[in-house]
PDB file of C-alpha atoms (C1' of nucleotides) in Angstrom:
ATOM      1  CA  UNK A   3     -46.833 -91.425-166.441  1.00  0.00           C
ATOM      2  CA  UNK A   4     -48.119 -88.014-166.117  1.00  0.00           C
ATOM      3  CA  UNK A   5     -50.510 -87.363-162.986  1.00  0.00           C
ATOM      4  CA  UNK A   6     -52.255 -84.922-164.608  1.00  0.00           C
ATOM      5  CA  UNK A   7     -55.692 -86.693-164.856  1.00  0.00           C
ATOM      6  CA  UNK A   8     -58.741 -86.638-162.882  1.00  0.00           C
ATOM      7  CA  UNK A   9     -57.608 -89.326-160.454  1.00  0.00           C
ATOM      8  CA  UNK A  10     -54.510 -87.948-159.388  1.00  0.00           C
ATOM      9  CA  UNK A  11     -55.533 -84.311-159.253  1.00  0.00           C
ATOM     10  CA  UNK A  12     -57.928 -85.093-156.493  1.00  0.00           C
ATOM     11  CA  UNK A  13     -55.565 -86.849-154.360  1.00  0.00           C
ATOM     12  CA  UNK A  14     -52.959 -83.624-153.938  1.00  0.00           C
ATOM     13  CA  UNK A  15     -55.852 -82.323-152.397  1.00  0.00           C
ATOM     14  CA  UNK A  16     -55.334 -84.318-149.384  1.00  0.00           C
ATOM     15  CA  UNK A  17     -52.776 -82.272-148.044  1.00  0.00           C
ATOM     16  CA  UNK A  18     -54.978 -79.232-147.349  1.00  0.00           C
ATOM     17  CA  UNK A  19     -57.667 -81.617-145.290  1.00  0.00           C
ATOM     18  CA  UNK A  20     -59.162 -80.482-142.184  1.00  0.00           C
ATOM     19  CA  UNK A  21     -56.977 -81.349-139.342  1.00  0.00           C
ATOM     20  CA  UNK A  22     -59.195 -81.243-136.501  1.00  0.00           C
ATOM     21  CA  UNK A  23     -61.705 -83.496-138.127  1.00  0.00           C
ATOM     22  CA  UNK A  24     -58.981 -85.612-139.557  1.00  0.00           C
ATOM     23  CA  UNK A  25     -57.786 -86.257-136.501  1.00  0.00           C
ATOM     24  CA  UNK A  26     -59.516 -89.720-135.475  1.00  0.00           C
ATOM     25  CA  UNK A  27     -60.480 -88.960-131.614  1.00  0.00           C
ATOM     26  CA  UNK A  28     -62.521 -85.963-132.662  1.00  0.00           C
ATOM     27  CA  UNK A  29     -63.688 -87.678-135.545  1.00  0.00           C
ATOM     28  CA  UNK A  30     -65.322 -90.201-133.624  1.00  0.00           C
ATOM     29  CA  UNK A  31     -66.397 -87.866-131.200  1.00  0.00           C
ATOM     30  CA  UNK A  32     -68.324 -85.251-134.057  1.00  0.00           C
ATOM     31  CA  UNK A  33     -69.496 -88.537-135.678  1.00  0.00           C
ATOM     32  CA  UNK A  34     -71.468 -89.059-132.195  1.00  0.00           C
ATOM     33  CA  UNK A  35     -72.245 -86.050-131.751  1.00  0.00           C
ATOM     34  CA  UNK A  36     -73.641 -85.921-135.433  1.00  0.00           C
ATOM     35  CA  UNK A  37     -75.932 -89.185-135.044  1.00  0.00           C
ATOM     36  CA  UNK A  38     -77.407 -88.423-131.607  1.00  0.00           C
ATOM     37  CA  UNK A  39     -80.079 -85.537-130.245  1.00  0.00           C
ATOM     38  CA  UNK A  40     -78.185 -84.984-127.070  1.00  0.00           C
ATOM     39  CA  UNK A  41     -75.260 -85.729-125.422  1.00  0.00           C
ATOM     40  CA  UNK A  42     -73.410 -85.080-122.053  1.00  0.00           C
ATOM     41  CA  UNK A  43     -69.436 -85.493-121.222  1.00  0.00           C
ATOM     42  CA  UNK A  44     -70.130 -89.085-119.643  1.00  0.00           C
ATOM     43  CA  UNK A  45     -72.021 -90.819-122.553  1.00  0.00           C
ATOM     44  CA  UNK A  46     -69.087 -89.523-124.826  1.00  0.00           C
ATOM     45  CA  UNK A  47     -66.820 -90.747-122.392  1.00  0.00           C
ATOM     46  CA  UNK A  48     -68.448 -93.978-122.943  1.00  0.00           C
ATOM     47  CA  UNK A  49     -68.733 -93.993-126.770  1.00  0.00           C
ATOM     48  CA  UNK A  50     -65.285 -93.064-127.539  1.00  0.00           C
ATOM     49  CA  UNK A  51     -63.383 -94.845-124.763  1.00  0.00           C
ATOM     50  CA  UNK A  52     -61.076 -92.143-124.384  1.00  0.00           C
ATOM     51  CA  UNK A  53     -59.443 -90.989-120.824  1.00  0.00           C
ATOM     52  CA  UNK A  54     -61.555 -87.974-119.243  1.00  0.00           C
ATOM     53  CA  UNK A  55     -58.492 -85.441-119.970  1.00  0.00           C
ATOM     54  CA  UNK A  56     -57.990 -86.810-124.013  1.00  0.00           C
ATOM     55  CA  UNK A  57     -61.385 -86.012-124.271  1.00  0.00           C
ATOM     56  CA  UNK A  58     -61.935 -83.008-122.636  1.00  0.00           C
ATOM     57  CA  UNK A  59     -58.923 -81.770-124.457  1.00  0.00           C
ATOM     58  CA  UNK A  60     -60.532 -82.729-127.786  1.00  0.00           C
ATOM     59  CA  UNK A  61     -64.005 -81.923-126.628  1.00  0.00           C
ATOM     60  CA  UNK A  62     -62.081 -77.879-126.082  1.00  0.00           C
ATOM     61  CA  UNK A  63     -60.376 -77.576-129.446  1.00  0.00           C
ATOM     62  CA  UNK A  64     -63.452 -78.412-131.027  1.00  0.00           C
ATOM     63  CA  UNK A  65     -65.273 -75.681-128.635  1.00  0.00           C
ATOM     64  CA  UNK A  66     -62.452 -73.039-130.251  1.00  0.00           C
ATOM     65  CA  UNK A  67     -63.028 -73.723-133.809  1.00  0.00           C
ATOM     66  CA  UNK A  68     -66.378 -73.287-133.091  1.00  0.00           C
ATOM     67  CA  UNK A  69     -67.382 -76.915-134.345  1.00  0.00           C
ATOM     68  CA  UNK A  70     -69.044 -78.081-131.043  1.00  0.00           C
ATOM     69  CA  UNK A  71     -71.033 -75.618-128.143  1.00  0.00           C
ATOM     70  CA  UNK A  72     -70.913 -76.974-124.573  1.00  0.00           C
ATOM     71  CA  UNK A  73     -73.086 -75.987-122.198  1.00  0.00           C
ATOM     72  CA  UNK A  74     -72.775 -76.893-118.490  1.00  0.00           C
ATOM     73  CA  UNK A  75     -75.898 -77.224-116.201  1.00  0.00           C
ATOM     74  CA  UNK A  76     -76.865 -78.872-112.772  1.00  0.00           C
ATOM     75  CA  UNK A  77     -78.914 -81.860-112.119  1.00  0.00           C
ATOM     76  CA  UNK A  78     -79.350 -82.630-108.850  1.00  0.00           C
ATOM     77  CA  UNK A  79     -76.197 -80.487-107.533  1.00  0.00           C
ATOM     78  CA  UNK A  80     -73.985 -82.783-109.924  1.00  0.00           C
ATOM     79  CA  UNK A  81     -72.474 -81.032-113.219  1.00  0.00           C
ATOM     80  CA  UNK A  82     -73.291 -82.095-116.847  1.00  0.00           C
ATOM     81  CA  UNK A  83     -71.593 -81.060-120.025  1.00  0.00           C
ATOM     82  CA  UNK A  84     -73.609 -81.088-121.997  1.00  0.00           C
ATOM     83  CA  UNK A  85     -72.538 -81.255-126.097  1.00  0.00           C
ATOM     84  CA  UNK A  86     -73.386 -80.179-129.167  1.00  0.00           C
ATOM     85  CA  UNK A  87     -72.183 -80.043-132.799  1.00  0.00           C
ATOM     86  CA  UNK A  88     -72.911 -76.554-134.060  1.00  0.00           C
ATOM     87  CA  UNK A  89     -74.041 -75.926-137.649  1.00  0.00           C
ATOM     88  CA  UNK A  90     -70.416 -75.209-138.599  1.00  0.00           C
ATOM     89  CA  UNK A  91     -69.293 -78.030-137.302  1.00  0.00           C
ATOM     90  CA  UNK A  92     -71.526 -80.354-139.149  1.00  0.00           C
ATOM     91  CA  UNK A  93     -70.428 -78.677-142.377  1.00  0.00           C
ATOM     92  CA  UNK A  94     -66.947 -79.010-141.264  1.00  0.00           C
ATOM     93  CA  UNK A  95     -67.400 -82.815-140.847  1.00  0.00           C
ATOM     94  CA  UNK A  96     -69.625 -83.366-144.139  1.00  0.00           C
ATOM     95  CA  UNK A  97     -67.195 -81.966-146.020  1.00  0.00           C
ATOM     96  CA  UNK A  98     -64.257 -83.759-144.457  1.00  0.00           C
ATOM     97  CA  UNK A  99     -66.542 -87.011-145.033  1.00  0.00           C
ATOM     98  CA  UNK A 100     -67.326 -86.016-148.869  1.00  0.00           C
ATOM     99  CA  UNK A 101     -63.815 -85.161-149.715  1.00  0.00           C
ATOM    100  CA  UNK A 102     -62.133 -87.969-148.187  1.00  0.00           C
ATOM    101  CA  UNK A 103     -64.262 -90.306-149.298  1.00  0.00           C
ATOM    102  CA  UNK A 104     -64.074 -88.601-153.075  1.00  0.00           C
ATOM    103  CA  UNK A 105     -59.805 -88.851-152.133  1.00  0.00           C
ATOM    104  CA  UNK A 106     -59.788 -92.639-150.963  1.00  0.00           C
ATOM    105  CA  UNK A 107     -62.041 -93.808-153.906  1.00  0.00           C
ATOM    106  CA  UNK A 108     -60.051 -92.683-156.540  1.00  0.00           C
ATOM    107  CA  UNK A 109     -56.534 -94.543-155.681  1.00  0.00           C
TER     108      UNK A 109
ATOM    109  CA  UNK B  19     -80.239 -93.445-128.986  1.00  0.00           C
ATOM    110  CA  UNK B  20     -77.847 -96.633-128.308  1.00  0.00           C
ATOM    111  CA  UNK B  21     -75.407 -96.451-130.531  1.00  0.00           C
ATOM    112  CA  UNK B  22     -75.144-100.619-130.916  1.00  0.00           C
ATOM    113  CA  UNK B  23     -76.216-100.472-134.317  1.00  0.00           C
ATOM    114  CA  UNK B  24     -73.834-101.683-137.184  1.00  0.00           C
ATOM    115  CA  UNK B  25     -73.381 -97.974-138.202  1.00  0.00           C
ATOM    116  CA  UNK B  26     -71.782 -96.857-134.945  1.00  0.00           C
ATOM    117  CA  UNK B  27     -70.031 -99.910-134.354  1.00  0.00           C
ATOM    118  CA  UNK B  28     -67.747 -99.219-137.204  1.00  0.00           C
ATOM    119  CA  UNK B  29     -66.744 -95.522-136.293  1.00  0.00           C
ATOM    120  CA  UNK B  30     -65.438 -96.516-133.153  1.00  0.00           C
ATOM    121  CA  UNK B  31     -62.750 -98.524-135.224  1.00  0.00           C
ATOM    122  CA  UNK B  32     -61.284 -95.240-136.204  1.00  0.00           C
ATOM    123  CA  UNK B  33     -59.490 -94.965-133.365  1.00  0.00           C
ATOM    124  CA  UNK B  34     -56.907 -97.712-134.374  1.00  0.00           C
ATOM    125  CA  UNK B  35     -56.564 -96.795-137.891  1.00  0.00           C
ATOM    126  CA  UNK B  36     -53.333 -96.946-139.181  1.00  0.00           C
ATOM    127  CA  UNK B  37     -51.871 -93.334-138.449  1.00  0.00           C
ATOM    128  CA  UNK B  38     -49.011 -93.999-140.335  1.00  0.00           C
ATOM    129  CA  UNK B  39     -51.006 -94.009-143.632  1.00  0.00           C
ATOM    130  CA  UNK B  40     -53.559 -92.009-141.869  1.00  0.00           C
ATOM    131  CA  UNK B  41     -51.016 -88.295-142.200  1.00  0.00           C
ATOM    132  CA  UNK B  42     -52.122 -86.668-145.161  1.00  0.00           C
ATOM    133  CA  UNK B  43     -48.566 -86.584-146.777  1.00  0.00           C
ATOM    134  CA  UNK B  44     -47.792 -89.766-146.277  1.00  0.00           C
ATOM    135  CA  UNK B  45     -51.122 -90.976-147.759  1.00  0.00           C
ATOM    136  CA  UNK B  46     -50.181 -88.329-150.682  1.00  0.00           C
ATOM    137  CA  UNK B  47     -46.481 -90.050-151.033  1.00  0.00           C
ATOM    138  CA  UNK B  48     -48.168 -94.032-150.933  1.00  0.00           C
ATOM    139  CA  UNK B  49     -51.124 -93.140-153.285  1.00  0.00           C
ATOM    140  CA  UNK B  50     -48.895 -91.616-155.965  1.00  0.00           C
ATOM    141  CA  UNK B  51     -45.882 -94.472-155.479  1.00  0.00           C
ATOM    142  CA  UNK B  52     -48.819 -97.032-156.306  1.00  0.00           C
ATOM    143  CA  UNK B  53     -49.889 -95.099-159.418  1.00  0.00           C
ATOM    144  CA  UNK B  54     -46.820 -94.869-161.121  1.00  0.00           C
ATOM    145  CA  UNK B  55     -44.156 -97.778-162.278  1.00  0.00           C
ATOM    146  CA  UNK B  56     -40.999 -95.560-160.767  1.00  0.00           C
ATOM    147  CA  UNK B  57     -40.834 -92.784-158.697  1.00  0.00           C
ATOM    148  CA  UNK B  58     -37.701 -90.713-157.546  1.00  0.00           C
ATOM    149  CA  UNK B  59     -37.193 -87.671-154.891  1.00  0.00           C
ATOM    150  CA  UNK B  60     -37.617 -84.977-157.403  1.00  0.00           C
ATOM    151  CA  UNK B  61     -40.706 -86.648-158.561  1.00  0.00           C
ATOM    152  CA  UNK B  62     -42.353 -86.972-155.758  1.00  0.00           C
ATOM    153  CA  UNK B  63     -40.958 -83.208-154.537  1.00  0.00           C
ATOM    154  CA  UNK B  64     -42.972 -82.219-157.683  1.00  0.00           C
ATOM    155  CA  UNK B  65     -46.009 -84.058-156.789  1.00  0.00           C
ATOM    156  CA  UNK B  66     -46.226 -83.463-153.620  1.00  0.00           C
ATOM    157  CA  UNK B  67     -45.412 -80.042-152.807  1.00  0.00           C
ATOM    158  CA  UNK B  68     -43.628 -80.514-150.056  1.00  0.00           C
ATOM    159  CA  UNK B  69     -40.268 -79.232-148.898  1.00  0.00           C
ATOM    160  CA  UNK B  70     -37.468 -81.404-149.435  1.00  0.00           C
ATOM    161  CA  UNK B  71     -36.479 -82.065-145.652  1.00  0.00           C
ATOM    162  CA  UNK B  72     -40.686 -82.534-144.870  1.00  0.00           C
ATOM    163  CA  UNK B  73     -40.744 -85.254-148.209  1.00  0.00           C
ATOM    164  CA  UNK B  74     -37.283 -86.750-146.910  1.00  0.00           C
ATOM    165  CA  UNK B  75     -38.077 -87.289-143.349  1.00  0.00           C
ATOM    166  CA  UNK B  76     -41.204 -88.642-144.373  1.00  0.00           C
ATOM    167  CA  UNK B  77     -39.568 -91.548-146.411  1.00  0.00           C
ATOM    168  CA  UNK B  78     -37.532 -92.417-143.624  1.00  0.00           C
ATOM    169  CA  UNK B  79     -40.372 -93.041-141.310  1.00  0.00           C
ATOM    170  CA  UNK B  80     -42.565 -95.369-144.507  1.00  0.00           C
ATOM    171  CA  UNK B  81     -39.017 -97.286-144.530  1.00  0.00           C
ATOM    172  CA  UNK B  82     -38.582 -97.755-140.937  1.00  0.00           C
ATOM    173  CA  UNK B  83     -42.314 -99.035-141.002  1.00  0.00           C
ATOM    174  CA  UNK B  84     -41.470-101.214-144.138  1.00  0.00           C
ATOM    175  CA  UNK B  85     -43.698 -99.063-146.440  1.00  0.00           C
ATOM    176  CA  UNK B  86     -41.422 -97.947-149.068  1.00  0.00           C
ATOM    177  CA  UNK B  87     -38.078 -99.301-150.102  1.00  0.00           C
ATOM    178  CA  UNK B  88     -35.032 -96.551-150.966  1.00  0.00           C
ATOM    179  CA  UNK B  89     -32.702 -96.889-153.204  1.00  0.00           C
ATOM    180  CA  UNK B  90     -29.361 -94.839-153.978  1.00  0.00           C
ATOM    181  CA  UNK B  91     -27.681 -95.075-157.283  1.00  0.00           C
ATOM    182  CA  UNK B  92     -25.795 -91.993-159.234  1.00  0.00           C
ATOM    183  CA  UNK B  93     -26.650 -91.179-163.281  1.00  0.00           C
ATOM    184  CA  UNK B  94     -23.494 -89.350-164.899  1.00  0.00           C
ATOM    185  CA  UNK B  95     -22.267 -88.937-161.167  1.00  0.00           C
ATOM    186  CA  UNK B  96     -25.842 -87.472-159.950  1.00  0.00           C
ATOM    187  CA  UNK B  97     -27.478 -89.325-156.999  1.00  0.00           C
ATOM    188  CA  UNK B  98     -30.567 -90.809-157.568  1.00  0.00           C
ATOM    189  CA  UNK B  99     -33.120 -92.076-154.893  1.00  0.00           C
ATOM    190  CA  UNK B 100     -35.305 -94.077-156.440  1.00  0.00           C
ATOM    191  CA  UNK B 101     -38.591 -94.843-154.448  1.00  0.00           C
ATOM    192  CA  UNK B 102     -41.085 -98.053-154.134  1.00  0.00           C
ATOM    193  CA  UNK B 103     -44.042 -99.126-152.499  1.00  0.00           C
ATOM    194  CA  UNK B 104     -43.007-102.622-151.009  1.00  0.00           C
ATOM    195  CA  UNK B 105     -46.122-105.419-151.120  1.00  0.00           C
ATOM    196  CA  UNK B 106     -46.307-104.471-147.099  1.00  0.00           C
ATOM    197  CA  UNK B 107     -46.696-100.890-148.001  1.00  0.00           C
ATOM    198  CA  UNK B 108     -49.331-101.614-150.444  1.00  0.00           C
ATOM    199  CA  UNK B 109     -51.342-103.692-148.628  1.00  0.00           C
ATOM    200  CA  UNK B 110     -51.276-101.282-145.797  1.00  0.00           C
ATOM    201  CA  UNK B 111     -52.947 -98.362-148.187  1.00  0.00           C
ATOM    202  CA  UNK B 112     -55.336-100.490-149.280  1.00  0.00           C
ATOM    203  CA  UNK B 113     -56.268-101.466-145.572  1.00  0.00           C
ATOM    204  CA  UNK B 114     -56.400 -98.111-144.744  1.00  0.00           C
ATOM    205  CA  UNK B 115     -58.246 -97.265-147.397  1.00  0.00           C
ATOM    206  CA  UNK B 116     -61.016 -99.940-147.223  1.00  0.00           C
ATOM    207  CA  UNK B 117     -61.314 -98.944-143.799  1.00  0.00           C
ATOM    208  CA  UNK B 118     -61.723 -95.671-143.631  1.00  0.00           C
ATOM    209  CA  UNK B 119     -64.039 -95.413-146.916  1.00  0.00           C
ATOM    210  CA  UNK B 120     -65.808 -97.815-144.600  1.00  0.00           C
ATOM    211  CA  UNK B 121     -66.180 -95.698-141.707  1.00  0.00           C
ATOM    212  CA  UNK B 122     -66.954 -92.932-143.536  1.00  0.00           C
ATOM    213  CA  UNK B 123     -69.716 -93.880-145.485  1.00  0.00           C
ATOM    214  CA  UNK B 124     -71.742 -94.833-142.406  1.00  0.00           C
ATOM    215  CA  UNK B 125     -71.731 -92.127-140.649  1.00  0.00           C
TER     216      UNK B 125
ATOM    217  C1'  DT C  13      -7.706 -72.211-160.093  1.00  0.00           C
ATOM    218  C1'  DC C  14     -10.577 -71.568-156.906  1.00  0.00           C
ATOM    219  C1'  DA C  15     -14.636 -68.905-155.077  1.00  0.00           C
ATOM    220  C1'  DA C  16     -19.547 -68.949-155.779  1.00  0.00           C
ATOM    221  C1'  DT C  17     -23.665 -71.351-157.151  1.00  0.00           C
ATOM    222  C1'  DT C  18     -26.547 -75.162-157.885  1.00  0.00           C
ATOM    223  C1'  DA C  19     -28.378 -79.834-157.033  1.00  0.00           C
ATOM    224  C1'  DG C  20     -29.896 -83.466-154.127  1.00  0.00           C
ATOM    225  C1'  DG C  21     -30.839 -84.746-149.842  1.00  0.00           C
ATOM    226  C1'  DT C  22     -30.307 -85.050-144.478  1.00  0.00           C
ATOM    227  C1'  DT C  23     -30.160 -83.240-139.864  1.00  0.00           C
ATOM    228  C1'  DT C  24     -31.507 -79.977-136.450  1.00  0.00           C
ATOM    229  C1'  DG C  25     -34.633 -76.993-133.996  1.00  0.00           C
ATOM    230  C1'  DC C  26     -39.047 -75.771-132.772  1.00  0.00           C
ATOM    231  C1'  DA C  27     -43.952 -75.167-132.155  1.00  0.00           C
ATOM    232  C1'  DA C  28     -48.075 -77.950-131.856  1.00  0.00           C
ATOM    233  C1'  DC C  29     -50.223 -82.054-130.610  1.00  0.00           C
ATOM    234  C1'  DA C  30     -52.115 -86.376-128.425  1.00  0.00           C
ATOM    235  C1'  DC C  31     -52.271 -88.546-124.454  1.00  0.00           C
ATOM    236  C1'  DA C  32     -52.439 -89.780-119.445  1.00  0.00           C
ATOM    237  C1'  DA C  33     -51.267 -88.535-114.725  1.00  0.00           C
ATOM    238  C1'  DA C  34     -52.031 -85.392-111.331  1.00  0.00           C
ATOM    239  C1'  DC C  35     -54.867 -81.920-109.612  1.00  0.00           C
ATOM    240  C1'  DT C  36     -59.366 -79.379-108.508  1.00  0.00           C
ATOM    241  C1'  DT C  37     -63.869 -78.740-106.952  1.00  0.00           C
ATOM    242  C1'  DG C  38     -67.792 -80.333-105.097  1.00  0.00           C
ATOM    243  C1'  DT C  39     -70.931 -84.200-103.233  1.00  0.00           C
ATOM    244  C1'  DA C  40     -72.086 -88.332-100.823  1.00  0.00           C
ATOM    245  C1'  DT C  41     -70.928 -91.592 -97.004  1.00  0.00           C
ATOM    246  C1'  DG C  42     -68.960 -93.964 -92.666  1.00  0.00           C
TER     247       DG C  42
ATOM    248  C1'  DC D  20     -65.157 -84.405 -90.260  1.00  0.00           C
ATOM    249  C1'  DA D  21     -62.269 -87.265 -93.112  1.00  0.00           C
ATOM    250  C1'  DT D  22     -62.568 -90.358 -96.593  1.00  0.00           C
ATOM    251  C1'  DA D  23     -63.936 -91.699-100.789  1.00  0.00           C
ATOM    252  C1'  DC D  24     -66.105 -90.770-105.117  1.00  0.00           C
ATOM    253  C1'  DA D  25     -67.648 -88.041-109.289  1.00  0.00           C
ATOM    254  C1'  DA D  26     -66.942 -84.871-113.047  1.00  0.00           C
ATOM    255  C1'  DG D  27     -63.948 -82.464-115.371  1.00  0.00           C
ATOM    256  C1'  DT D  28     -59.568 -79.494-116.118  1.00  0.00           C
ATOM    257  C1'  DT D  29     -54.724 -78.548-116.035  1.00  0.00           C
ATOM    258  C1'  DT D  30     -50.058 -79.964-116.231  1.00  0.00           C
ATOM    259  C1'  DG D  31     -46.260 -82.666-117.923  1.00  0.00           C
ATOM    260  C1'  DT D  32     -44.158 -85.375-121.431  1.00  0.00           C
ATOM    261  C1'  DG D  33     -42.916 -87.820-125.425  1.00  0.00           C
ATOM    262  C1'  DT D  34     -43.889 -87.546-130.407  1.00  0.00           C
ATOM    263  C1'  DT D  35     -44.815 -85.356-134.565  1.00  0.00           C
ATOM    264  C1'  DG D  36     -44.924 -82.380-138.720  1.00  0.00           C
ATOM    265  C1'  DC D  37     -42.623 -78.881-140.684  1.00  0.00           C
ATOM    266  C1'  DA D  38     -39.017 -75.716-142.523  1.00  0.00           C
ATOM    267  C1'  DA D  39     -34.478 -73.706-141.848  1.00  0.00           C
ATOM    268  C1'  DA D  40     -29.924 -74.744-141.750  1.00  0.00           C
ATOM    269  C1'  DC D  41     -26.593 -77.787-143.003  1.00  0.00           C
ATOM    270  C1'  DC D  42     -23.804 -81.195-145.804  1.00  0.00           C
ATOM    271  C1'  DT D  43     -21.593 -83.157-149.909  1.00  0.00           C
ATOM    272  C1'  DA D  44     -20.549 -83.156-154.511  1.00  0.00           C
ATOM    273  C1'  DA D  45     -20.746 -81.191-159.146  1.00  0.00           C
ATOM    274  C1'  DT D  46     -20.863 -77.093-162.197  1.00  0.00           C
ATOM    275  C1'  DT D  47     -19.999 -72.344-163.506  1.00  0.00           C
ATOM    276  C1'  DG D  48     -17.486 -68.114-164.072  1.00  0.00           C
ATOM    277  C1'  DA D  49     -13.879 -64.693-163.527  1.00  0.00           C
TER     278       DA D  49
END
DNA sequence: TCAATTAGGTTTGCAACACAAACTTGTATG
DNA sequence: CATACAAGTTTGTGTTGCAAACCTAATTGA
């Protein structure tokens, strides 16, 4: 009756999860970003199948909380994002990935 | 560099995961109804931690959706609402969770 | 006895968000 | 040159998560 074991204890924990990960458009996106050496606006585009504005929308909050860098160069006189999970944001995904994974597994 | 691989197939499914399941209080609220036998408000306020009107508006939207079934009664003239995971509801979680421990272990 | 408080929830109001449509800026093409 | 296309960004909108305010009924206390 009482919650008080292991098991439950880790599943309050949930509520204090990291939104912007949790979120599944940018979790796809940082789970790209995570498993390939480069990428530009157009291959995510691809990948994720999200409209140009979802994703650049996404592709900005995850520039703020400093999870992703984007850099924009010129290649022939046409533009290319290009994108990058930083260091912080690769921690910030791990440990969204290790704690949910440590929440789910113990319901 | 494709991402065709069986690894990066599955993250793309996170897109359509279940979001009602998929908001951390919510999944809080369906993990602890499937732990315990019988669960009412004030339990779950406990558990959960959230505010009354956040918990209460939360069990509306898992009944619209067929989640969790609501019952009234009174107990020496107190109201009671007693809570349940339906069979719908449960199989849901477990969907979600498959799914998502799934997606996250391949990444 | 009847104001004030408490208990158990629900409704309302609001800021933040996810999403797509519309817009912007610049390049190629007829 | 004007028309279309490419690569993104900004704007507009409906939805959401959350807490404050509210509601209804029971209890307390003066």
């Amino acid at each position: 009756m009482s919650l008080d074991n292991k098991k439950d204890k880790g599943i309050q924990s949930v509520i204090q999860i990291d939104r912007l990960v949790h979120e599944p458009a940018r979790m796809l996106i940082m789970a790209i970003l995570l498993s390939v050496e480069n990428a530009d606006f157009l291959f995510l585009l691809k990948q994720t199948g999200l409209t140009r504005g979802n994703l650049s929308s996404h592709l900005s909050k995850l520039e703020t909380a400093g999870y992703v860098s984007i850099t924009k160069e010129f290649v022939d006189k046409i533009p290319r994002t290009l994108l990058t999970a930083t260091d912080g944001g690769s921690d910030a995904f791990e440990n969204y990935r290790r704690r949910m994974i440590g929440i789910l597994e113990n319901c």
